[in-house]
Short mmCIF file of C-alpha atoms in Angstrom, two decimals:
data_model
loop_
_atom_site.label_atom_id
_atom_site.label_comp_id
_atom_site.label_asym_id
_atom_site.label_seq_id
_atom_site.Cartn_x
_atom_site.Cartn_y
_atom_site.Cartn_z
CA UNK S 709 3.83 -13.98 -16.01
CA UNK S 710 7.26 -14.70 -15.81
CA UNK S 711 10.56 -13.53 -17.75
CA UNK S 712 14.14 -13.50 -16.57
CA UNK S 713 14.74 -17.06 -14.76
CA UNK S 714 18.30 -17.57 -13.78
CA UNK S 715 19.11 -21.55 -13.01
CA UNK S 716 21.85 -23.19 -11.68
CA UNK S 717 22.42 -27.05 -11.85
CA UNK S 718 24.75 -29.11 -9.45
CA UNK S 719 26.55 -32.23 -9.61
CA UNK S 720 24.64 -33.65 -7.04
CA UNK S 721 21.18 -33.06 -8.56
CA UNK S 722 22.58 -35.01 -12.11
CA UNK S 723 25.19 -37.75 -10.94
CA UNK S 724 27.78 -39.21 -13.61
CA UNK S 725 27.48 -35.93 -16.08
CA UNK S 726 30.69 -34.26 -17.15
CA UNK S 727 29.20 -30.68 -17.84
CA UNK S 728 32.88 -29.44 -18.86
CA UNK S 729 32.61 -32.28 -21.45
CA UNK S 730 28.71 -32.43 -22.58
CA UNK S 731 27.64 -28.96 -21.92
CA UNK S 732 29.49 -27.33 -24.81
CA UNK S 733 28.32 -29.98 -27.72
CA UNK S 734 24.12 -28.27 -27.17
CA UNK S 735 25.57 -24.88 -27.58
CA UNK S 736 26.97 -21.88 -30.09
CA UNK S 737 29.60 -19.50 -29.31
CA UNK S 738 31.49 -21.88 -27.19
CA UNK S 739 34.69 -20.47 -25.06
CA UNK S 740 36.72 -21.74 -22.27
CA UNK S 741 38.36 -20.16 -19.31
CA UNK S 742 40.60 -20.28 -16.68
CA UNK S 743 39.97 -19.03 -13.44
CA UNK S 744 41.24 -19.96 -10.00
CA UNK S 745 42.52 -22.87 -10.87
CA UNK S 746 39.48 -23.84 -12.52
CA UNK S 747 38.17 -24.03 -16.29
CA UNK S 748 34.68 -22.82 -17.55
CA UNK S 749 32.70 -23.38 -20.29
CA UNK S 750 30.47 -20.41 -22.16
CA UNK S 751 27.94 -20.59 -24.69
CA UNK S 752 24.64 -19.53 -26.32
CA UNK S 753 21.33 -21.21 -26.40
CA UNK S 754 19.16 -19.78 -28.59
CA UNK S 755 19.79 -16.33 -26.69
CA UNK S 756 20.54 -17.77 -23.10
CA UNK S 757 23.77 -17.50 -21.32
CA UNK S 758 25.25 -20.63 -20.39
CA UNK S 759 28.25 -20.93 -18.03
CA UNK S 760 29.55 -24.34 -16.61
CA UNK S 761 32.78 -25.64 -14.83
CA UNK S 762 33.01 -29.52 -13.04
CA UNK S 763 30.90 -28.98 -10.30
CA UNK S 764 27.93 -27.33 -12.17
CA UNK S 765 26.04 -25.73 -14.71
CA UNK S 766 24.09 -22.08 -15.05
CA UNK S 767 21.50 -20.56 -17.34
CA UNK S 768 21.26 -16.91 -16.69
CA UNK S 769 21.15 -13.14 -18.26
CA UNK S 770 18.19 -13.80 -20.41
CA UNK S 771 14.43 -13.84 -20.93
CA UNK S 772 12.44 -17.54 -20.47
CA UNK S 773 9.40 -15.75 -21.71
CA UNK S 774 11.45 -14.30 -24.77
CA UNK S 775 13.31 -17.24 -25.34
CA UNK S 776 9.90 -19.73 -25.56
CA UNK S 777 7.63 -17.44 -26.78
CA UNK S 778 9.32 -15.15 -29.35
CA UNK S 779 9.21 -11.35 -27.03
CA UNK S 780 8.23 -10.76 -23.41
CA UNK S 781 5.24 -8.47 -24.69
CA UNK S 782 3.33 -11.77 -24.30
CA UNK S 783 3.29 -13.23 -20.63
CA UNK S 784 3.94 -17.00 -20.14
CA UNK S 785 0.72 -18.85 -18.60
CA UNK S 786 1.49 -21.94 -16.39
CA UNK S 787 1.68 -24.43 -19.11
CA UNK S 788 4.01 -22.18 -20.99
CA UNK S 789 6.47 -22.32 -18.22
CA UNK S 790 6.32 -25.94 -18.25
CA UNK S 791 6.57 -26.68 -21.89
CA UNK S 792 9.63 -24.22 -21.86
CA UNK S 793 11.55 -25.87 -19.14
CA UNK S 794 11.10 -29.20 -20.87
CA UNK S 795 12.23 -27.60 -24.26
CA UNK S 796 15.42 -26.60 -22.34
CA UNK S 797 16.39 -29.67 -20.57
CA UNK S 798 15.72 -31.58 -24.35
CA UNK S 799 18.45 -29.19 -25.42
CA UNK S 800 21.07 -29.03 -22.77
CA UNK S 801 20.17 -32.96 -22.02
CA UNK S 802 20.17 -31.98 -18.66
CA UNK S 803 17.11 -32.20 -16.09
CA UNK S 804 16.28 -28.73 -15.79
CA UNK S 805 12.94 -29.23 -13.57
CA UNK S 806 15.79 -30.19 -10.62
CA UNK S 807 17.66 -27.06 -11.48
CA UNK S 808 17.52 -24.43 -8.59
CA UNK S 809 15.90 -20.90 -9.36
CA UNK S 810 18.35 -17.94 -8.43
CA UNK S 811 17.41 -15.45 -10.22
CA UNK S 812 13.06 -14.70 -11.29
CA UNK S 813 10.80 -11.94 -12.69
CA UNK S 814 7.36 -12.08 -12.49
CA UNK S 815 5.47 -9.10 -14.44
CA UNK S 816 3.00 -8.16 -17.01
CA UNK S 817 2.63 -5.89 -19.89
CA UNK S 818 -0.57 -3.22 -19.10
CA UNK S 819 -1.97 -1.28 -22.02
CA UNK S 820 -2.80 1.83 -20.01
CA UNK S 821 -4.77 4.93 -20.99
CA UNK S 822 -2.61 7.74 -20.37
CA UNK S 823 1.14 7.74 -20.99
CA UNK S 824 3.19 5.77 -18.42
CA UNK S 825 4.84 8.27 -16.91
CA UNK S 826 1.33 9.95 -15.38
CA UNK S 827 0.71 7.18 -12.93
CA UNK S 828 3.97 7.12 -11.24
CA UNK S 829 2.89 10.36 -9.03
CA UNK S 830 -0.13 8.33 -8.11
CA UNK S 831 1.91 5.56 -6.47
CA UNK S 832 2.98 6.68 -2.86
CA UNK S 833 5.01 4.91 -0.13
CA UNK S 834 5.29 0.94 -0.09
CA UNK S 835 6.70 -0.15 3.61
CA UNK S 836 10.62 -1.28 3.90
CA UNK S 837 10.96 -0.52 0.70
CA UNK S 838 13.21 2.58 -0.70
CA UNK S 839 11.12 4.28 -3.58
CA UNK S 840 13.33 5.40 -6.67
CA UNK S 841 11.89 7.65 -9.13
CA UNK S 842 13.17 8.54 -12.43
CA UNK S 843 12.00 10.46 -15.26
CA UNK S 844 10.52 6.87 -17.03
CA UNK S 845 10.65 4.39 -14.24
CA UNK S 846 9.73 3.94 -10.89
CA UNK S 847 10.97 1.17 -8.81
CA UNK S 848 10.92 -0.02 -4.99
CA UNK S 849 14.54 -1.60 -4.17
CA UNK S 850 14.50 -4.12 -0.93
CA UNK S 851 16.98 -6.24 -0.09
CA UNK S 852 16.53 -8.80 -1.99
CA UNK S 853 13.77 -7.75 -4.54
CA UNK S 854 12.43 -4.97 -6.65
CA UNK S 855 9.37 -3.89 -7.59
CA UNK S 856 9.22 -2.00 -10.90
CA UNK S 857 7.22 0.09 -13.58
CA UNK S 858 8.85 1.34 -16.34
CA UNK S 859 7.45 2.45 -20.17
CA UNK S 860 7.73 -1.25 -22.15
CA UNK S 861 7.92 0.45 -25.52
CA UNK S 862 10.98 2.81 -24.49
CA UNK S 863 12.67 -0.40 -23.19
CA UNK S 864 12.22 -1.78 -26.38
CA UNK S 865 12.90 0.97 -28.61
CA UNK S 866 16.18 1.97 -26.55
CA UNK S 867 17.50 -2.15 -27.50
CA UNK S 868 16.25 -1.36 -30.92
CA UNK S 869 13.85 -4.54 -30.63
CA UNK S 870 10.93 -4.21 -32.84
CA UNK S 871 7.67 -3.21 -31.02
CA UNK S 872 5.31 -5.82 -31.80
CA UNK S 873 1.74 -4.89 -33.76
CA UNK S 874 -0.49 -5.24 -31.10
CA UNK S 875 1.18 -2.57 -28.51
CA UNK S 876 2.87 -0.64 -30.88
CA UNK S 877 1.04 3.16 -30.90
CA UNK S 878 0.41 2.46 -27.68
CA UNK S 879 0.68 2.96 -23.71
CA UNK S 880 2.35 -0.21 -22.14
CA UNK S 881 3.19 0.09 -18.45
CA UNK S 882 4.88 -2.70 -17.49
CA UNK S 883 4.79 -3.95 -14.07
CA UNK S 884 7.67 -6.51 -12.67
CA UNK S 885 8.36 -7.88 -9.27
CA UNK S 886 12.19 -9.41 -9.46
CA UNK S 887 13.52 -11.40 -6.74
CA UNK S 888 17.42 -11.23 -7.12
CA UNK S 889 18.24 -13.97 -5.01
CA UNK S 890 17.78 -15.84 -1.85
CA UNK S 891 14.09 -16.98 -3.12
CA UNK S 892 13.64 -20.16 -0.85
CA UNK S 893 13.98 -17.19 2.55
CA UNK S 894 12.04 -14.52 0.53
CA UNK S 895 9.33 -16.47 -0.27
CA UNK S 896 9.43 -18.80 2.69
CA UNK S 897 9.51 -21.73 1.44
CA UNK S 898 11.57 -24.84 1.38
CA UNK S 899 13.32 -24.50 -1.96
CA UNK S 900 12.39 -22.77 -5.50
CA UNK S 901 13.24 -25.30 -8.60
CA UNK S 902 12.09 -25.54 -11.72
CA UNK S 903 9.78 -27.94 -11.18
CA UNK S 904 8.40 -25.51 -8.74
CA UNK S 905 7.46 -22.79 -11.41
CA UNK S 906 4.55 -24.98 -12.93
CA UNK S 907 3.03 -26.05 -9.31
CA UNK S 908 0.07 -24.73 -9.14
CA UNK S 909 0.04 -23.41 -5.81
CA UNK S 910 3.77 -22.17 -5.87
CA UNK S 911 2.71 -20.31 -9.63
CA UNK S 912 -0.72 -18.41 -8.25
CA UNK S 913 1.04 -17.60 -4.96
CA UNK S 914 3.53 -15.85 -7.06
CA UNK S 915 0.87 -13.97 -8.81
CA UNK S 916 -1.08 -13.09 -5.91
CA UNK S 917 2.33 -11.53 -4.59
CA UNK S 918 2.70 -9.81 -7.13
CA UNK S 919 -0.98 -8.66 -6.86
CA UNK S 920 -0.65 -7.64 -3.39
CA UNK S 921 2.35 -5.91 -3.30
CA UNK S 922 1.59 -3.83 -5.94
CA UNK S 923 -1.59 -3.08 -3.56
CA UNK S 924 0.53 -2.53 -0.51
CA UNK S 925 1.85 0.82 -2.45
CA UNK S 926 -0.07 3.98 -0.88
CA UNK S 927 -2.02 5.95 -3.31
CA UNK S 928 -1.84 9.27 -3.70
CA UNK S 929 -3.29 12.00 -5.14
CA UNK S 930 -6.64 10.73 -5.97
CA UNK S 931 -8.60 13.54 -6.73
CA UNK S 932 -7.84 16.45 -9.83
CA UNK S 933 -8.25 19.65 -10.19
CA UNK S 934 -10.92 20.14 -13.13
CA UNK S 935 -9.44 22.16 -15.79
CA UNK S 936 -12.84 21.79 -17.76
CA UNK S 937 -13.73 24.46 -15.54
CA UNK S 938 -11.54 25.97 -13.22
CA UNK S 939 -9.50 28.23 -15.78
CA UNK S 940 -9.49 31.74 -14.05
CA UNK S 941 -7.92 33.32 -11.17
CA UNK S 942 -11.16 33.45 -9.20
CA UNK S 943 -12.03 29.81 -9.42
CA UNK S 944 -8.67 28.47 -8.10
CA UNK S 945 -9.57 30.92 -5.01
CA UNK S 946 -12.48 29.63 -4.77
CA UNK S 947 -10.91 25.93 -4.35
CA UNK S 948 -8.91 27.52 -2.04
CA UNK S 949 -11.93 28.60 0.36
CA UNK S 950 -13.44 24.92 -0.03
CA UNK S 951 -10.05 23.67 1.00
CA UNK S 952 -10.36 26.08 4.28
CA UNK S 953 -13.75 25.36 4.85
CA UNK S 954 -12.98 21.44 4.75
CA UNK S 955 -10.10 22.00 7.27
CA UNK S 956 -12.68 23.49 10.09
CA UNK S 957 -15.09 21.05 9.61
CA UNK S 958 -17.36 22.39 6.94
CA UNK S 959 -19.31 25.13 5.84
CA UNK S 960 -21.67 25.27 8.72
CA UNK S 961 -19.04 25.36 10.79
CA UNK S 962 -16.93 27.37 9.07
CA UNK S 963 -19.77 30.37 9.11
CA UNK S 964 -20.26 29.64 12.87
CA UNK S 965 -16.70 30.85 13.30
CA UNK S 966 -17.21 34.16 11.04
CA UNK S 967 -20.28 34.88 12.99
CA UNK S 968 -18.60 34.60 16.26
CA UNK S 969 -15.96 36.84 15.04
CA UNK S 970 -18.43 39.54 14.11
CA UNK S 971 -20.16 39.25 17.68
CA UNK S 972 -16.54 39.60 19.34
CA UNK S 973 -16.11 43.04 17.13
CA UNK S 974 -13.23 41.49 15.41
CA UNK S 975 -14.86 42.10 11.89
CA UNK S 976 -17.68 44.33 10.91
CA UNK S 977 -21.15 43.18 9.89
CA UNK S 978 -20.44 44.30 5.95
CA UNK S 979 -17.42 42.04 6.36
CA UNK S 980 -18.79 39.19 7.98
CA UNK S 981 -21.69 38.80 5.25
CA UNK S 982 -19.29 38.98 2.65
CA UNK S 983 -17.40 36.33 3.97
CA UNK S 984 -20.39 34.44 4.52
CA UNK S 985 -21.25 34.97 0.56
CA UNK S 986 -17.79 34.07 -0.25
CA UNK S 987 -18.02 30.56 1.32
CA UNK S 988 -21.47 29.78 0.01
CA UNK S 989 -20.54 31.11 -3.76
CA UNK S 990 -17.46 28.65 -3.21
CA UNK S 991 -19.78 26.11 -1.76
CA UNK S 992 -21.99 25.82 -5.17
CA UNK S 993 -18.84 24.89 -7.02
CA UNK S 994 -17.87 21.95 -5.09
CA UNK S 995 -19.09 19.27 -6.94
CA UNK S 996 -17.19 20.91 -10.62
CA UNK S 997 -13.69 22.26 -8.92
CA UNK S 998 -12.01 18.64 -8.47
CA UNK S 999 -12.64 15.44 -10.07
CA UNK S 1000 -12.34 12.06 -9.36
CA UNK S 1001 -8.66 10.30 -10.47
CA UNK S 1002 -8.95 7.28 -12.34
CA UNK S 1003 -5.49 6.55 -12.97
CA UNK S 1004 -5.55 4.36 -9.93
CA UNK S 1005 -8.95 3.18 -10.67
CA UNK S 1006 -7.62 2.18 -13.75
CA UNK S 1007 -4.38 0.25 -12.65
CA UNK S 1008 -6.36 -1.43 -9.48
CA UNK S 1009 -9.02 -2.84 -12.45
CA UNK S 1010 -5.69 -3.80 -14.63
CA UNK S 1011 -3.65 -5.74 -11.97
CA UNK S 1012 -6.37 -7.64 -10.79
CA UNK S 1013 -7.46 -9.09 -14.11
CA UNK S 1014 -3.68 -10.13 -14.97
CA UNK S 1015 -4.01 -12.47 -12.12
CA UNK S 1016 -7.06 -14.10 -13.02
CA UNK S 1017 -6.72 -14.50 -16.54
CA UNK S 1018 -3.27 -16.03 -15.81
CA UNK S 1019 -4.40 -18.40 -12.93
#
């Protein structure tokens, strides 16, 4: 479940290591810089960025999933995490497992029915969180996090990445939760490492967050209008009266309040039966008018299988 991971190594968390000296000999694309007084190293691992000056070393601005796994259509299960944190501290020589976590995205790939784009109008208000909606994404920015849905294929297609066989033709929602930085306050607890990402306890209370927040979001909209049926002018007033009659507390109600209308003179008896037909005509077409939405249905059922068949 997770992709970007930003790390950054220190001095004290190594000892006697010369990163300005060792770092550059594990990596491609090497440069050095001057800045403040002070020289960097940069370089490529397989795809990572890698910057480094005396005091310490970072890995940033690139997928962990990608990088171990090949693309982040696929979603890195605990073991995964572990055998790719190993795989870079082989590489860099360095003890990665130490390294502290600045930077990590959490999300998963959903093959949805319907195009992406239709269930961001389902998802409402989440609290302390500003909701951002653009014609192919949807995000909720806090401080220090976002929550995010965007189309997976368009992502891919707009890098000009290859779509891989098993989503490609199809409707992939993806679903991220990034925490930017300050994880140790956000997450409340004592520090995030990279030893931490393959705990068991720190790696399902990650998912479950993710879970939960996306649960926190207020649905909306959760019933259609049935165009199987309601195609004509008449029928949409007729959805119209059921929407009155709900809004005075039902039908019996609503023709106790045309009766006493009739008995106070304020409408005749011919108009007070028609109105009475009119709400029992609109009455019989209840149950066809609207329809149940599953798009939420749908993405409630999604989200909570990603979490248990990643656990």
């Amino acid at each position: 479940m997770f992709d970007t991971v930003n790390f950054r190594l220190t001095a004290d968390e190594v000892g006697a290591v010369s990163f300005i000296e060792e770092t550059p000999c594990h990596l491609t694309d090497v440069g050095f810089h001057d800045y403040g007084g002070s020289t960097f190293v940069t370089g490529n691992l397989n795809g990572l960025k890698v910057v480094a000056n005396q005091w310490q070393v970072k890995v940033k601005d690139g997928s962990l999933c990608k990088w171990f796994l090949g693309n982040n259509y696929q979603s890195m299960g605990r073991a995964d995490v572990q055998q790719a944190i190993e795989r870079l501290s082989d590489l860099l020589h360095l003890p990665m497992s130490r390294a502290s976590v600045t930077r990590l995205d959490v999300g998963c790939n959903l093959i949805t029915q319907q195009p992406t784009e239709v269930y961001y109008n389902h998802l409402g208000v989440l609290a302390y969180a500003k909701r951002l909606q653009q014609p192919n994404s949807l995000y909720y920015v806090k401080r220090d996090e976002r929550l995010c849905f965007y189309d997976k294929n368009r992502e891919q297609r707009a890098k000009r990445e290859a779509v891989p066989e098993l989503y490609n033709g199809r409707n992939v929602l993806r679903l991220e939760q990034r925490y930017m930085c300050r994880l140790p306050s956000v997450l409340k607890v004592p520090a995030v490492t990279g030893a931490s990402l393959y705990d068991e306890a720190f790696y399902i209370m990650l998912l479950n967050r993710w879970r939960d927040t996306y649960k926190a979001i207020r649905k909306i909209n959760d019933t259609l209008l049935n165009f199987s049926i309601m195609k004509t002018r008449r029928d949409l007033q007729r959805l119209g009266i059921l929407t009155l009659i709900d809004s005075v507390g039902g039908e019996l109600a609503f023709i106790s309040q045309i009766n006493e209308a009739r008995q106070r003179g304020e409408i005749t008896p011919k108009q007070a039966h028609d109105l009475r037909e009119a709400v029992k005509q609109a009455g019989t077409l209840k149950d066809g008018l609207t329809i149940k939405n599953e798009a939420i249905k749908e993405l409630d059922k999604k989200v909570n299988e990603a979490v248990r068949y990643y656990r």
